């Protein structure tokens, strides 16, 4: 499941969120110049390098030969990004050697059961290219190359360099980015969090009003830990720690709206209320019946979805999103599936926010339907 995410969305989201979204708080790390300090180049070039390495790996049996940048046909690549930049960024962020990989792999093992190793941390997520296994660089899992340049990959790189301050900055941008996606919904009113009471308490992050329903959206820039992936004895506590407050926040906001509290007077009370928790990374089977009892009970239906699912939800063109959510919630079985299941059979428009992010990259899609990196990767 973990590799079944759209590379276009993952990479386009990096620029759309990190370069084209404005947060609500003053950043401590994501200030002008952060890209060069952290990545060694611009964000556009960093993502472009990841695309290039990936394209060359899938066109050459999982290998990248640094010398190929000197070969005939490589001028087109070097005209976009200097070869010295490609190689220095690759060496710093994408490459490890045999000894370092084995050491990292041994440190990552949390259990002694080899059958459970697949659910633990994979060091190739940090360095997807390995030198020392034949000529050039080997990509054992080529899908992890573009993942390194996704917001999640950059999150781990940033936290390793700057610590929790980077995570907080990115979390603020992620919340604002979810708002940008929600505003793509046609015929919907999107309101940011509402401040209420003497203590200046806050509602959910976003309130979306459609003709069919009121959608309360809480944003959580969290990702499943190894305990969740392993489904060990700490699974329930970890799930509550990461998502429990979001359920409570949605239910409390729904009660405030229903009570007619003054600060929420602009939110209608004549239609159903649903909750949506948006996470940065998919929490697989989180809506399943076996998971729901581990989380706080609510008086309104609540669904957890990934940002990728939200990016697809807001582009549905052949039916109102409110109706789709109502029909899904009314089905006892389908309401426990991943949200993306409800998109089956529907038509979608292009996502303007993602398109703008993608357009900022050197290897943006060409008129022939292939990216420049795909063409160059095949040639080299």
Protein backbone atom coordinates (compact mmCIF):
# COMPACT_ATOMS: atom_id res chain seq x y z
CA UNK A 1 0.00 0.00 0.00
CA UNK A 2 2.71 2.46 0.93
CA UNK A 3 4.07 2.85 -2.62
CA UNK A 4 0.66 3.28 -4.28
CA UNK A 5 0.75 7.07 -4.17
CA UNK A 6 0.85 9.37 -7.18
CA UNK A 7 4.37 10.60 -7.85
CA UNK A 8 2.91 13.66 -9.57
CA UNK A 9 0.94 14.60 -6.45
CA UNK A 10 3.81 13.86 -4.08
CA UNK A 11 6.29 16.02 -5.99
CA UNK A 12 3.91 18.79 -7.06
CA UNK A 13 2.82 19.10 -3.43
CA UNK A 14 6.38 19.90 -2.37
CA UNK A 15 6.44 23.20 -4.26
CA UNK A 16 2.73 23.90 -3.79
CA UNK A 17 3.08 23.63 -0.03
CA UNK A 18 6.67 24.65 0.75
CA UNK A 19 7.14 27.41 -1.82
CA UNK A 20 3.66 28.61 -2.79
CA UNK A 21 1.73 28.50 0.51
CA UNK A 22 1.90 31.14 3.23
CA UNK A 23 1.60 30.03 6.83
CA UNK A 24 -0.16 31.87 9.63
CA UNK A 25 2.78 31.98 12.07
CA UNK A 26 6.26 33.40 11.79
CA UNK A 27 8.57 30.62 10.64
CA UNK A 28 11.67 29.73 12.61
CA UNK A 29 13.33 27.54 9.97
CA UNK A 30 11.42 27.91 6.72
CA UNK A 31 12.68 31.42 6.09
CA UNK A 32 14.26 32.82 2.91
CA UNK A 33 17.37 30.81 2.15
CA UNK A 34 16.25 27.64 3.96
CA UNK A 35 16.35 25.58 0.75
CA UNK A 36 20.01 26.23 0.05
CA UNK A 37 20.94 25.74 3.71
CA UNK A 38 19.09 22.45 4.06
CA UNK A 39 19.12 20.98 0.55
CA UNK A 40 22.22 22.57 -0.96
CA UNK A 41 20.20 23.98 -3.86
CA UNK A 42 16.79 25.45 -4.62
CA UNK A 43 13.66 23.41 -3.96
CA UNK A 44 12.94 23.36 -7.68
CA UNK A 45 16.37 21.93 -8.47
CA UNK A 46 16.17 19.47 -5.56
CA UNK A 47 12.91 18.01 -6.85
CA UNK A 48 14.29 18.10 -10.39
CA UNK A 49 17.34 16.10 -9.30
CA UNK A 50 15.10 13.51 -7.63
CA UNK A 51 13.04 13.23 -10.83
CA UNK A 52 16.18 12.84 -12.92
CA UNK A 53 17.73 10.17 -10.67
CA UNK A 54 14.44 8.28 -10.66
CA UNK A 55 13.93 8.47 -14.42
CA UNK A 56 17.48 7.29 -15.10
CA UNK A 57 17.14 4.43 -12.60
CA UNK A 58 13.92 3.09 -14.10
CA UNK A 59 15.35 3.37 -17.62
CA UNK A 60 18.69 1.71 -16.79
CA UNK A 61 17.89 -1.33 -14.67
CA UNK A 62 17.86 0.48 -11.36
CA UNK A 63 21.22 2.19 -11.77
CA UNK A 64 22.48 5.75 -12.13
CA UNK A 65 25.88 6.31 -13.72
CA UNK A 66 27.29 9.74 -12.74
CA UNK A 67 29.52 9.70 -15.82
CA UNK A 68 26.41 9.66 -18.03
CA UNK A 69 26.03 13.38 -17.34
CA UNK A 70 29.07 13.86 -19.59
CA UNK A 71 27.65 11.77 -22.41
CA UNK A 72 26.21 13.13 -25.69
CA UNK A 73 22.60 14.14 -25.12
CA UNK A 74 23.20 15.29 -21.57
CA UNK A 75 23.51 18.93 -22.61
CA UNK A 76 19.76 19.35 -22.21
CA UNK A 77 20.01 18.23 -18.60
CA UNK A 78 23.05 20.34 -17.77
CA UNK A 79 21.35 23.38 -19.28
CA UNK A 80 18.65 23.10 -16.61
CA UNK A 81 20.77 22.03 -13.63
CA UNK A 82 24.59 22.05 -13.59
CA UNK A 83 26.16 18.59 -13.37
CA UNK A 84 28.15 19.66 -10.31
CA UNK A 85 24.91 20.54 -8.52
CA UNK A 86 23.28 17.25 -9.48
CA UNK A 87 26.22 15.21 -8.21
CA UNK A 88 26.80 17.19 -5.00
CA UNK A 89 23.12 17.10 -3.99
CA UNK A 90 22.85 13.43 -4.88
CA UNK A 91 25.93 12.59 -2.80
CA UNK A 92 24.71 14.62 0.18
CA UNK A 93 21.07 13.52 0.30
CA UNK A 94 20.47 10.42 -1.82
CA UNK A 95 23.57 8.21 -1.59
CA UNK A 96 25.04 5.86 1.01
CA UNK A 97 27.63 3.09 0.86
CA UNK A 98 27.46 -0.59 1.73
CA UNK A 99 28.91 -0.27 5.23
CA UNK A 100 26.78 2.69 6.25
CA UNK A 101 23.64 1.04 4.89
CA UNK A 102 24.25 -2.17 6.84
CA UNK A 103 24.85 -0.22 10.03
CA UNK A 104 21.67 1.82 9.54
CA UNK A 105 19.71 -1.32 8.79
CA UNK A 106 20.88 -2.98 12.00
CA UNK A 107 19.99 0.10 14.07
CA UNK A 108 16.51 0.21 12.53
CA UNK A 109 15.51 -3.26 13.73
CA UNK A 110 12.99 -3.00 16.57
CA UNK A 111 12.04 -6.67 16.69
CA UNK A 112 13.87 -9.96 16.30
CA UNK A 113 11.16 -11.43 14.07
CA UNK A 114 12.39 -11.26 10.46
CA UNK A 115 8.78 -11.46 9.20
CA UNK A 116 8.04 -8.12 10.84
CA UNK A 117 11.06 -6.31 9.40
CA UNK A 118 9.03 -5.11 6.39
CA UNK A 119 6.92 -2.91 8.69
CA UNK A 120 9.87 -1.18 10.32
CA UNK A 121 11.93 1.75 9.12
CA UNK A 122 13.69 1.21 5.81
CA UNK A 123 17.05 3.09 5.60
CA UNK A 124 16.50 3.42 1.85
CA UNK A 125 13.93 6.08 2.66
CA UNK A 126 16.80 8.30 3.81
CA UNK A 127 19.32 7.29 1.13
CA UNK A 128 17.64 5.47 -1.78
CA UNK A 129 20.88 5.07 -3.78
CA UNK A 130 23.72 2.78 -2.69
CA UNK A 131 27.28 2.71 -4.00
CA UNK A 132 29.47 -0.39 -3.81
CA UNK A 133 27.17 -2.81 -5.62
CA UNK A 134 28.67 -2.74 -9.08
CA UNK A 135 29.20 0.25 -11.37
CA UNK A 136 27.57 3.56 -10.55
CA UNK A 137 24.80 3.82 -7.98
CA UNK A 138 22.16 1.18 -7.31
CA UNK A 139 18.52 2.00 -6.52
CA UNK A 140 17.16 -1.18 -4.85
CA UNK A 141 13.66 0.39 -4.57
CA UNK A 142 13.37 3.00 -7.28
CA UNK A 143 10.03 4.36 -5.95
CA UNK A 144 11.87 5.73 -2.92
CA UNK A 145 13.88 8.19 -5.02
CA UNK A 146 11.00 10.61 -5.72
CA UNK A 147 9.66 10.01 -2.20
CA UNK A 148 12.84 11.64 -0.90
CA UNK A 149 11.73 14.94 -2.50
CA UNK A 150 8.11 14.76 -1.33
CA UNK A 151 7.00 16.96 1.60
CA UNK A 152 7.34 13.94 3.87
CA UNK A 153 10.87 13.22 2.65
CA UNK A 154 11.83 16.86 3.12
CA UNK A 155 10.21 16.77 6.56
CA UNK A 156 12.58 14.04 7.72
CA UNK A 157 15.56 15.82 6.18
CA UNK A 158 14.58 19.07 7.89
CA UNK A 159 13.91 17.54 11.30
CA UNK A 160 17.29 15.79 11.21
CA UNK A 161 18.93 19.18 10.57
CA UNK A 162 16.80 21.67 12.56
CA UNK A 163 14.83 19.55 15.02
CA UNK A 164 11.24 20.09 16.12
CA UNK A 165 11.18 23.73 14.99
CA UNK A 166 11.20 22.53 11.39
CA UNK A 167 8.32 20.16 12.10
CA UNK A 168 6.29 23.00 13.59
CA UNK A 169 6.96 25.25 10.61
CA UNK A 170 5.96 22.55 8.19
CA UNK A 171 2.85 21.75 10.24
CA UNK A 172 1.73 25.37 9.96
CA UNK A 173 2.23 25.33 6.19
CA UNK A 174 0.39 22.02 5.93
CA UNK A 175 -2.66 23.46 7.69
CA UNK A 176 -2.67 26.45 5.33
CA UNK A 177 -2.17 24.14 2.35
CA UNK A 178 -5.25 22.11 3.30
CA UNK A 179 -7.20 25.38 3.27
CA UNK A 180 -5.97 26.09 -0.27
CA UNK A 181 -7.22 22.68 -1.38
CA UNK A 182 -10.60 23.15 0.29
CA UNK A 183 -11.06 26.46 -1.51
CA UNK A 184 -11.00 24.56 -4.81
CA UNK A 185 -14.44 23.18 -3.94
CA UNK A 186 -17.06 24.86 -6.14
CA UNK A 187 -20.03 26.52 -4.46
CA UNK A 188 -18.56 26.08 -0.97
CA UNK A 189 -17.77 28.60 1.74
CA UNK A 190 -14.47 27.89 3.54
CA UNK A 191 -13.83 29.53 6.91
CA UNK A 192 -10.63 29.33 8.97
CA UNK A 193 -10.68 28.38 12.64
CA UNK A 194 -12.97 30.44 14.85
CA UNK A 195 -11.74 32.00 18.09
CA UNK A 196 -14.31 31.94 20.88
CA UNK A 197 -14.74 32.52 24.62
CA UNK A 198 -12.77 34.46 27.18
CA UNK A 199 -9.90 32.00 26.95
CA UNK A 200 -9.63 32.53 23.18
CA UNK A 201 -10.20 28.87 22.44
CA UNK A 202 -10.07 27.61 18.86
CA UNK A 203 -12.46 25.57 16.76
CA UNK A 204 -11.40 23.03 14.15
CA UNK A 205 -8.89 24.30 11.61
CA UNK A 206 -11.38 24.74 8.74
CA UNK A 207 -15.17 24.88 8.44
CA UNK A 208 -16.58 24.15 4.99
CA UNK A 209 -20.23 24.94 4.28
CA UNK A 210 -21.87 23.35 1.25
CA UNK A 211 -25.51 23.11 0.24
CA UNK A 212 -25.65 19.52 1.51
CA UNK A 213 -23.64 19.62 4.74
CA UNK A 214 -21.20 21.37 7.05
CA UNK A 215 -17.74 19.78 6.98
CA UNK A 216 -15.48 20.28 10.01
CA UNK A 217 -11.86 19.77 8.99
CA UNK A 218 -9.04 19.17 11.45
CA UNK A 219 -5.48 18.99 10.09
CA UNK A 220 -2.83 16.72 11.63
CA UNK A 221 0.70 16.75 10.24
CA UNK A 222 1.37 13.29 11.67
CA UNK A 223 2.48 10.00 10.19
CA UNK A 224 2.05 6.38 11.38
CA UNK A 225 4.79 5.27 13.75
CA UNK A 226 6.44 1.87 13.72
CA UNK A 227 4.14 0.78 16.55
CA UNK A 228 1.13 1.31 14.31
CA UNK A 229 2.74 -0.42 11.35
CA UNK A 230 3.72 -3.35 13.56
CA UNK A 231 0.27 -3.40 15.25
CA UNK A 232 1.95 -4.12 18.58
CA UNK A 233 0.66 -3.53 22.10
CA UNK A 234 1.26 0.21 21.83
CA UNK A 235 -0.92 0.60 18.75
CA UNK A 236 -3.97 1.94 20.59
CA UNK A 237 -2.03 4.48 22.64
CA UNK A 238 -0.19 5.74 19.57
CA UNK A 239 -3.41 6.15 17.61
CA UNK A 240 -5.01 8.13 20.43
CA UNK A 241 -1.92 10.29 20.86
CA UNK A 242 -1.82 11.27 17.20
CA UNK A 243 -5.49 11.47 16.26
CA UNK A 244 -7.52 11.45 19.47
CA UNK A 245 -7.57 15.21 19.95
CA UNK A 246 -8.75 15.72 16.37
CA UNK A 247 -11.86 13.60 17.02
CA UNK A 248 -12.56 15.53 20.21
CA UNK A 249 -12.04 18.89 18.48
CA UNK A 250 -14.50 17.99 15.73
CA UNK A 251 -17.16 16.83 18.19
CA UNK A 252 -16.72 19.90 20.39
CA UNK A 253 -16.98 22.27 17.41
CA UNK A 254 -20.11 20.47 16.22
CA UNK A 255 -21.66 21.01 19.67
CA UNK A 256 -20.75 24.71 19.60
CA UNK A 257 -22.43 25.14 16.24
CA UNK A 258 -25.56 23.25 17.34
CA UNK A 259 -25.83 25.33 20.51
CA UNK A 260 -26.03 28.54 18.50
CA UNK A 261 -23.01 30.07 20.15
CA UNK A 262 -22.56 33.66 19.01
CA UNK A 263 -19.12 33.24 17.44
CA UNK A 264 -20.50 30.46 15.21
CA UNK A 265 -23.60 32.32 14.09
CA UNK A 266 -22.41 32.32 10.48
CA UNK A 267 -22.39 28.51 10.33
CA UNK A 268 -25.80 27.06 9.36
CA UNK A 269 -27.51 24.57 11.65
CA UNK A 270 -30.09 23.26 9.16
CA UNK A 271 -27.96 20.54 7.57
CA UNK A 272 -25.88 17.51 8.60
CA UNK A 273 -22.43 17.96 10.12
CA UNK A 274 -19.53 15.69 9.24
CA UNK A 275 -15.91 15.64 10.35
CA UNK A 276 -12.77 15.14 8.26
CA UNK A 277 -9.27 14.61 9.68
CA UNK A 278 -6.57 15.26 7.08
CA UNK A 279 -3.14 13.70 7.63
CA UNK A 280 0.14 14.23 5.78
CA UNK A 281 0.66 10.52 5.22
CA UNK A 282 -1.99 7.78 4.80
CA UNK A 283 -3.10 5.94 7.91
CA UNK A 284 -4.09 2.71 6.22
CA UNK A 285 -7.31 1.03 7.50
CA UNK A 286 -7.72 3.79 10.12
CA UNK A 287 -11.47 3.99 9.38
CA UNK A 288 -11.95 0.24 9.77
CA UNK A 289 -14.25 -1.14 12.53
CA UNK A 290 -11.28 -2.66 14.35
CA UNK A 291 -9.69 0.80 14.70
CA UNK A 292 -12.64 3.04 15.54
CA UNK A 293 -13.19 1.77 19.12
CA UNK A 294 -9.63 2.83 19.95
CA UNK A 295 -10.50 6.48 19.30
CA UNK A 296 -12.85 8.94 21.07
CA UNK A 297 -16.56 8.56 20.34
CA UNK A 298 -18.24 11.41 18.45
CA UNK A 299 -21.82 12.52 17.80
CA UNK A 300 -21.07 13.23 14.12
CA UNK A 301 -19.51 10.97 11.47
CA UNK A 302 -15.73 11.41 11.24
CA UNK A 303 -13.44 10.18 8.46
CA UNK A 304 -9.64 10.19 8.37
CA UNK A 305 -8.09 10.83 4.97
CA UNK A 306 -4.63 11.60 3.60
CA UNK A 307 -3.77 14.84 1.86
CA UNK A 308 -3.60 12.90 -1.41
CA UNK A 309 -7.21 11.82 -0.97
CA UNK A 310 -8.29 15.40 -0.24
CA UNK A 311 -6.48 16.63 -3.37
CA UNK A 312 -8.58 14.18 -5.37
CA UNK A 313 -11.84 14.83 -3.50
CA UNK A 314 -11.88 18.55 -4.26
CA UNK A 315 -11.57 17.97 -8.03
CA UNK A 316 -14.69 15.78 -8.48
CA UNK A 317 -16.86 17.40 -11.14
CA UNK A 318 -19.88 15.15 -11.74
CA UNK A 319 -21.45 15.27 -8.26
CA UNK A 320 -21.44 17.62 -5.25
CA UNK A 321 -18.82 16.57 -2.72
CA UNK A 322 -21.37 16.97 0.07
CA UNK A 323 -23.65 14.39 -1.53
CA UNK A 324 -20.75 11.96 -2.00
CA UNK A 325 -19.82 12.24 1.68
CA UNK A 326 -23.44 11.82 2.81
CA UNK A 327 -23.95 8.72 0.68
CA UNK A 328 -20.70 7.22 1.95
CA UNK A 329 -21.56 7.89 5.60
CA UNK A 330 -25.01 6.31 5.17
CA UNK A 331 -23.48 3.00 4.07
CA UNK A 332 -22.38 1.00 7.15
CA UNK A 333 -19.74 -0.84 5.15
CA UNK A 334 -18.40 1.81 2.77
CA UNK A 335 -18.07 4.33 5.59
CA UNK A 336 -15.33 2.15 7.07
CA UNK A 337 -13.26 2.11 3.88
CA UNK A 338 -10.59 4.56 2.86
CA UNK A 339 -12.14 7.77 1.57
CA UNK A 340 -10.68 7.27 -1.91
CA UNK A 341 -13.04 4.33 -2.45
CA UNK A 342 -15.90 6.84 -2.71
CA UNK A 343 -14.22 8.45 -5.74
CA UNK A 344 -14.66 5.36 -7.92
CA UNK A 345 -16.65 6.10 -11.07
CA UNK A 346 -16.49 9.88 -10.67
CA UNK A 347 -14.83 12.33 -13.05
CA UNK A 348 -12.19 14.80 -11.93
CA UNK A 349 -10.85 18.14 -13.08
CA UNK A 350 -7.20 19.05 -12.85
CA UNK A 351 -6.04 20.27 -9.44
CA UNK A 352 -5.00 23.89 -9.98
CA UNK A 353 -2.89 24.04 -6.81
CA UNK A 354 -0.87 20.98 -7.77
CA UNK A 355 -0.55 22.14 -11.36
CA UNK A 356 1.01 25.41 -10.18
CA UNK A 357 3.51 23.49 -8.04
CA UNK A 358 4.44 21.17 -10.89
CA UNK A 359 4.89 24.06 -13.31
CA UNK A 360 7.74 25.40 -11.16
CA UNK A 361 10.02 22.42 -11.86
CA UNK A 362 12.68 22.07 -14.57
CA UNK A 363 11.26 18.75 -15.81
CA UNK A 364 7.61 19.82 -16.05
CA UNK A 365 5.44 17.86 -18.45
CA UNK A 366 6.07 18.57 -22.08
CA UNK A 367 3.55 18.71 -24.91
CA UNK A 368 4.27 15.10 -25.93
CA UNK A 369 3.06 13.80 -22.58
CA UNK A 370 6.51 12.89 -21.28
CA UNK A 371 8.59 14.83 -18.82
CA UNK A 372 11.98 16.14 -19.86
CA UNK A 373 13.57 13.80 -17.30
CA UNK A 374 11.84 10.74 -18.79
CA UNK A 375 13.13 11.62 -22.25
CA UNK A 376 16.62 12.41 -20.97
CA UNK A 377 16.70 9.34 -18.75
CA UNK A 378 15.86 7.06 -21.66
CA UNK A 379 18.45 8.73 -23.86
CA UNK A 380 21.22 8.39 -21.31
